[in-house]
GROMACS .gro file of C-alpha atoms in nm:
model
  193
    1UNK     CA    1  -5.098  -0.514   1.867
    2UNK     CA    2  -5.013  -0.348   1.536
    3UNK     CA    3  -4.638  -0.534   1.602
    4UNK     CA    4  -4.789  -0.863   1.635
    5UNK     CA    5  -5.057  -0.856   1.344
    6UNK     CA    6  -4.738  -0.787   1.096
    7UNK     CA    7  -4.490  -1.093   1.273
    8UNK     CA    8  -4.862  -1.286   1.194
    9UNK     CA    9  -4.822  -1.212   0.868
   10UNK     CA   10  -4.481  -1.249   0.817
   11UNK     CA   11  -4.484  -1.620   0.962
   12UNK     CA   12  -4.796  -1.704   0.744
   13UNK     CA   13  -4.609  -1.591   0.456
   14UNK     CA   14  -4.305  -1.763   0.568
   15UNK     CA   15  -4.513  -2.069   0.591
   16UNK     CA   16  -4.635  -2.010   0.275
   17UNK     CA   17  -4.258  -1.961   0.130
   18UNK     CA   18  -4.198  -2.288   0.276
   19UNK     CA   19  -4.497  -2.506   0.149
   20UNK     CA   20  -4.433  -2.344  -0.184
   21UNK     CA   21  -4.076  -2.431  -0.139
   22UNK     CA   22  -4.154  -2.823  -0.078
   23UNK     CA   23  -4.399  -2.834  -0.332
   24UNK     CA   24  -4.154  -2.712  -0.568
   25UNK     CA   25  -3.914  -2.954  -0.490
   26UNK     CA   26  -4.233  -3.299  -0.486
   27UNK     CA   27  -4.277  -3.158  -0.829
   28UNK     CA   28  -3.910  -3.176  -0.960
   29UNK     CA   29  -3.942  -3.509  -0.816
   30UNK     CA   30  -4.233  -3.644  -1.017
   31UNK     CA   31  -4.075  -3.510  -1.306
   32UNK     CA   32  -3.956  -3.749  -1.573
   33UNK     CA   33  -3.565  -3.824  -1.493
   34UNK     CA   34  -3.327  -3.645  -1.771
   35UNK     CA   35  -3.195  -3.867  -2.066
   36UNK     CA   36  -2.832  -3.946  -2.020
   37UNK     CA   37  -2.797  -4.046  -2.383
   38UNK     CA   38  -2.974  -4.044  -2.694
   39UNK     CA   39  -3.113  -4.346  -2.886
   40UNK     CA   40  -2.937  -4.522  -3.133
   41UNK     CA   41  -3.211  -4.418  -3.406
   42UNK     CA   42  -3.214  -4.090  -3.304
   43UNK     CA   43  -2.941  -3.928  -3.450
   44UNK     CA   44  -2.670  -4.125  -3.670
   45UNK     CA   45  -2.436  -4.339  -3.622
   46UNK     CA   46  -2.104  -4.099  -3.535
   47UNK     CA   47  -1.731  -4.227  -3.675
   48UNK     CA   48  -1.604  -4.320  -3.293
   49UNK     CA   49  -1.293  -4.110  -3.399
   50UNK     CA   50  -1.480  -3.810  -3.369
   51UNK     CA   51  -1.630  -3.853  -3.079
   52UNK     CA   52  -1.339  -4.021  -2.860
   53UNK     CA   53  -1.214  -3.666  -2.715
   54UNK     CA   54  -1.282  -3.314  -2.682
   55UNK     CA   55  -0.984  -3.274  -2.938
   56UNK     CA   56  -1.167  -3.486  -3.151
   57UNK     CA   57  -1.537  -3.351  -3.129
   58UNK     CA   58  -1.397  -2.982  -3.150
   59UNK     CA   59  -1.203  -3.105  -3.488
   60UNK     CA   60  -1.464  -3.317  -3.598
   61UNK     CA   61  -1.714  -2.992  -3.558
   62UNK     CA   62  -1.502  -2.743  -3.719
   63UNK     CA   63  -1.435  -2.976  -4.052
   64UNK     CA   64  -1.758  -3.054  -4.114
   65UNK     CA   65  -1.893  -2.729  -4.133
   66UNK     CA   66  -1.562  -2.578  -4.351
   67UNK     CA   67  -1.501  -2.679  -4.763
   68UNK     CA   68  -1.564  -2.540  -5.078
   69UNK     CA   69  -1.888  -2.415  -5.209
   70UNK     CA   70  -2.074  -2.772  -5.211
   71UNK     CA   71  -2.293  -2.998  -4.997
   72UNK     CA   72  -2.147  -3.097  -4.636
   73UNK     CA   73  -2.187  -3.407  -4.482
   74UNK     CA   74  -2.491  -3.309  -4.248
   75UNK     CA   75  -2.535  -3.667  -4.114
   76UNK     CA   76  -2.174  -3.631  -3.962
   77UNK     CA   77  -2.257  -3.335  -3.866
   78UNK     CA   78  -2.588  -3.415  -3.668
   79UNK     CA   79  -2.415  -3.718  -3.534
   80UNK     CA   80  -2.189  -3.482  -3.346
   81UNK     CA   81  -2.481  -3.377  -3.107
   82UNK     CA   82  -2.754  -3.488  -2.860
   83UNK     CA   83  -3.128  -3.537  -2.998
   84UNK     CA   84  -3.255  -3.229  -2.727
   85UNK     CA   85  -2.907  -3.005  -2.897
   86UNK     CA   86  -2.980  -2.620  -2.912
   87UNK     CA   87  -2.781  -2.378  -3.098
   88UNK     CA   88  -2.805  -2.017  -3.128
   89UNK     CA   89  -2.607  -1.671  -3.156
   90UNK     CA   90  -2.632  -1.293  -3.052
   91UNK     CA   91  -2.751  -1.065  -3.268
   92UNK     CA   92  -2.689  -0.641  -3.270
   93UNK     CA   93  -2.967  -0.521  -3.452
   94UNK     CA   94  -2.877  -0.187  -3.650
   95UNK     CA   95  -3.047   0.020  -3.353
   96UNK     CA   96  -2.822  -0.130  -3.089
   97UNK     CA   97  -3.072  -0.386  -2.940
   98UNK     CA   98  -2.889  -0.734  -2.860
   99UNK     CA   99  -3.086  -1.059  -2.906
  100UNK     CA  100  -3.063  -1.423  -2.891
  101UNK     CA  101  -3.101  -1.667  -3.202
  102UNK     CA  102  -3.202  -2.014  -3.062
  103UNK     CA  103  -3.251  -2.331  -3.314
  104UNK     CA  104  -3.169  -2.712  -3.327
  105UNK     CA  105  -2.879  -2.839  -3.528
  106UNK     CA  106  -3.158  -2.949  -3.792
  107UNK     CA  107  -3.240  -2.583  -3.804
  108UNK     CA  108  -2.877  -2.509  -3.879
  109UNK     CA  109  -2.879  -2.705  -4.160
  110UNK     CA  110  -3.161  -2.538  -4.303
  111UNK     CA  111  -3.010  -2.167  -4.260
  112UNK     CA  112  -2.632  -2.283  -4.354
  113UNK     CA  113  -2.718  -2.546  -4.614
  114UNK     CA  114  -2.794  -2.355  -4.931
  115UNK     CA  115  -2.577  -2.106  -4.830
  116UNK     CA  116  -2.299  -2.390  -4.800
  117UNK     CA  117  -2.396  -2.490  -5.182
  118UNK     CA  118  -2.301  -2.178  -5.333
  119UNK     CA  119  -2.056  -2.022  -5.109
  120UNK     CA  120  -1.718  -2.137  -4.938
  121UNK     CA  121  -1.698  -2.131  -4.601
  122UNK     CA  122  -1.389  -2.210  -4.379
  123UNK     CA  123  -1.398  -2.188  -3.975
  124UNK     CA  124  -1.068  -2.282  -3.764
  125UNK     CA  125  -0.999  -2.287  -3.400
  126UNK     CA  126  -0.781  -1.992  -3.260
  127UNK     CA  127  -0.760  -2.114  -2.907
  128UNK     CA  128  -0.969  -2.298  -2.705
  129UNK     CA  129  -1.024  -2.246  -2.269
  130UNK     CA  130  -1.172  -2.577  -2.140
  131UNK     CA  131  -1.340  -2.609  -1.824
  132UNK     CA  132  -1.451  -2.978  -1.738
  133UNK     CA  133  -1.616  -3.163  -1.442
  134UNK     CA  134  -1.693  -3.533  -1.465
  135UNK     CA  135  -1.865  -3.599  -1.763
  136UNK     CA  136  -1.987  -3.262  -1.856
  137UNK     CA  137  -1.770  -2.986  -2.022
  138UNK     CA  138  -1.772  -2.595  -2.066
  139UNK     CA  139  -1.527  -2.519  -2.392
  140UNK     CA  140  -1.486  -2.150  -2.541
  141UNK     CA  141  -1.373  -2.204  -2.835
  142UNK     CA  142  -1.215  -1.894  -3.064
  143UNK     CA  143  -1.290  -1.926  -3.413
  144UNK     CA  144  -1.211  -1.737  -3.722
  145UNK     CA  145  -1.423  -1.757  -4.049
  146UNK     CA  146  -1.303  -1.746  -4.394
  147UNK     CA  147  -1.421  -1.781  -4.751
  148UNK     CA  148  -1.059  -1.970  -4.846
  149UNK     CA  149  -0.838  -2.115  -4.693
  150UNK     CA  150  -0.563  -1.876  -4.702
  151UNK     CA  151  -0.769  -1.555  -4.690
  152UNK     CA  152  -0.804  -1.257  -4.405
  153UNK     CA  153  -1.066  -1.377  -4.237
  154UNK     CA  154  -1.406  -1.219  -4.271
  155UNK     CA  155  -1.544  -1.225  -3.901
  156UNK     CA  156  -1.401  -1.411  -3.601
  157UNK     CA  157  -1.524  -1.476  -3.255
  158UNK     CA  158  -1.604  -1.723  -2.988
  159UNK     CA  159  -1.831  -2.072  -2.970
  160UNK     CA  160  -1.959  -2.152  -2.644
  161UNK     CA  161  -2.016  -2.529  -2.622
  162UNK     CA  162  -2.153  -2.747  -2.333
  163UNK     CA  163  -2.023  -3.094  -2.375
  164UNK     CA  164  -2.131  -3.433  -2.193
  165UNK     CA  165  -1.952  -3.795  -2.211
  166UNK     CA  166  -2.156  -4.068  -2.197
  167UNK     CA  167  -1.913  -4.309  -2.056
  168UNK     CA  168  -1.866  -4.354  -2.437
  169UNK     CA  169  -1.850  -4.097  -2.636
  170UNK     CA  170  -1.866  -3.673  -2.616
  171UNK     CA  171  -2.190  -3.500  -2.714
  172UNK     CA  172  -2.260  -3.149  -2.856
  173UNK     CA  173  -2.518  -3.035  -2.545
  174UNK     CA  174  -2.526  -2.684  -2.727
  175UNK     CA  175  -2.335  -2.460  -2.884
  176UNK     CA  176  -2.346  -2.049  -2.867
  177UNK     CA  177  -2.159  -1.797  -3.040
  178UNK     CA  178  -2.084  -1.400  -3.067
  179UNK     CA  179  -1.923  -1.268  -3.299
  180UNK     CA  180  -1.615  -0.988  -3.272
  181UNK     CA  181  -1.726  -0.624  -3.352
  182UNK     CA  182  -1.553  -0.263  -3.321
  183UNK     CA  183  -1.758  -0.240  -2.979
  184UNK     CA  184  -1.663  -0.613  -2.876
  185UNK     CA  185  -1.315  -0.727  -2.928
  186UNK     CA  186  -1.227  -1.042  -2.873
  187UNK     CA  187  -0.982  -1.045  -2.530
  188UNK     CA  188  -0.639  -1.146  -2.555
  189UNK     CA  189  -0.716  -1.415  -2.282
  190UNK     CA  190  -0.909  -1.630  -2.576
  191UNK     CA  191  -0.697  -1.569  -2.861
  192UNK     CA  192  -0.359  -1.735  -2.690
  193UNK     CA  193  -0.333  -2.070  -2.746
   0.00000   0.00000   0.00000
């Protein structure tokens, strides 16, 4: 008896599983279908050279961000990446604790902006390990910061970017970094070209 109250049980909650399961999936359904590209007025025009190729959008991303202590062109810069874009970054807080910064490119340009009008700031491409399927790809990008040009750099480490192609052009999906320290060295994998 005891045997066939628990396979009861089990089937109802199997049942259960299920219905959950298929309501799950009516409710993905209903939901409103993802944009495959962003409106014209939503983020500015981009120079179609930067956008063309992965080469190109990696460049394009990389320049923009790197000059002398001055303004940058944030309009090329937001023109780079979808309307829904996310950036963020690991952080080790001083008692060992990692976290996760998360912010739109708009965001960026807040926290790098006024930092960018005093300071110079320089970031290259290493090496880069590209993964792509269709119109979506996965690059890891090695990077190394600078304050000029032809200086040590001050911190290097590795940008994580999701990429889609419209048919048209290549998007900025998001981008997510971490940067080398004594406890995390950057793998000899990423830093050959």
């Amino acid at each position: 008896m005891r045997v066939r109250v628990v396979a009861n049980i089990f089937l109802i909650a199997l049942a259960m599983i299920c219905a959950g399961g298929k309501l799950a999936a009516q409710e993905k359904s209903q939901e409103k279908p993802a944009t495959t590209a962003p409106t014209a007025a939503a983020i500015p025009a981009a120079n179609p050279k930067d956008v063309e190729t992965i080469d190109a959008i990696m460049a394009a991303l990389y320049n923009v961000i790197s000059g002398p202590a001055g303004e940058r062109d944030w309009n090329r810069f937001r023109s780079l990446f979808l309307p829904e874009a996310r950036m963020g970054a690991v952080r080790k807080k001083p008692d060992g604790v990692f976290s996760a910064s998360s912010f739109t490119p708009d965001g960026y340009v807040e926290r790098a902006g006024s930092y960018f009008k005093e300071h110079a700031f320089f970031e290259s491409e290493v090496s880069r390990k590209t993964e792509q399927f269709g119109q979506e790809a996965h690059v890891f990008s090695t990077y190394e910061s600078r304050n000029a040009k032809d200086e040590k750099p001050f911190a290097r480490g590795i940008n994580s970017l999701q990429l889609f192609n419209d048919g048209k052009r290549w998007y900025v999906v998001s981008i997510f970094w971490d940067e080398e320290r004594a406890d995390n060295p950057l793998p000899q994998k990423y830093l050959a070209k």
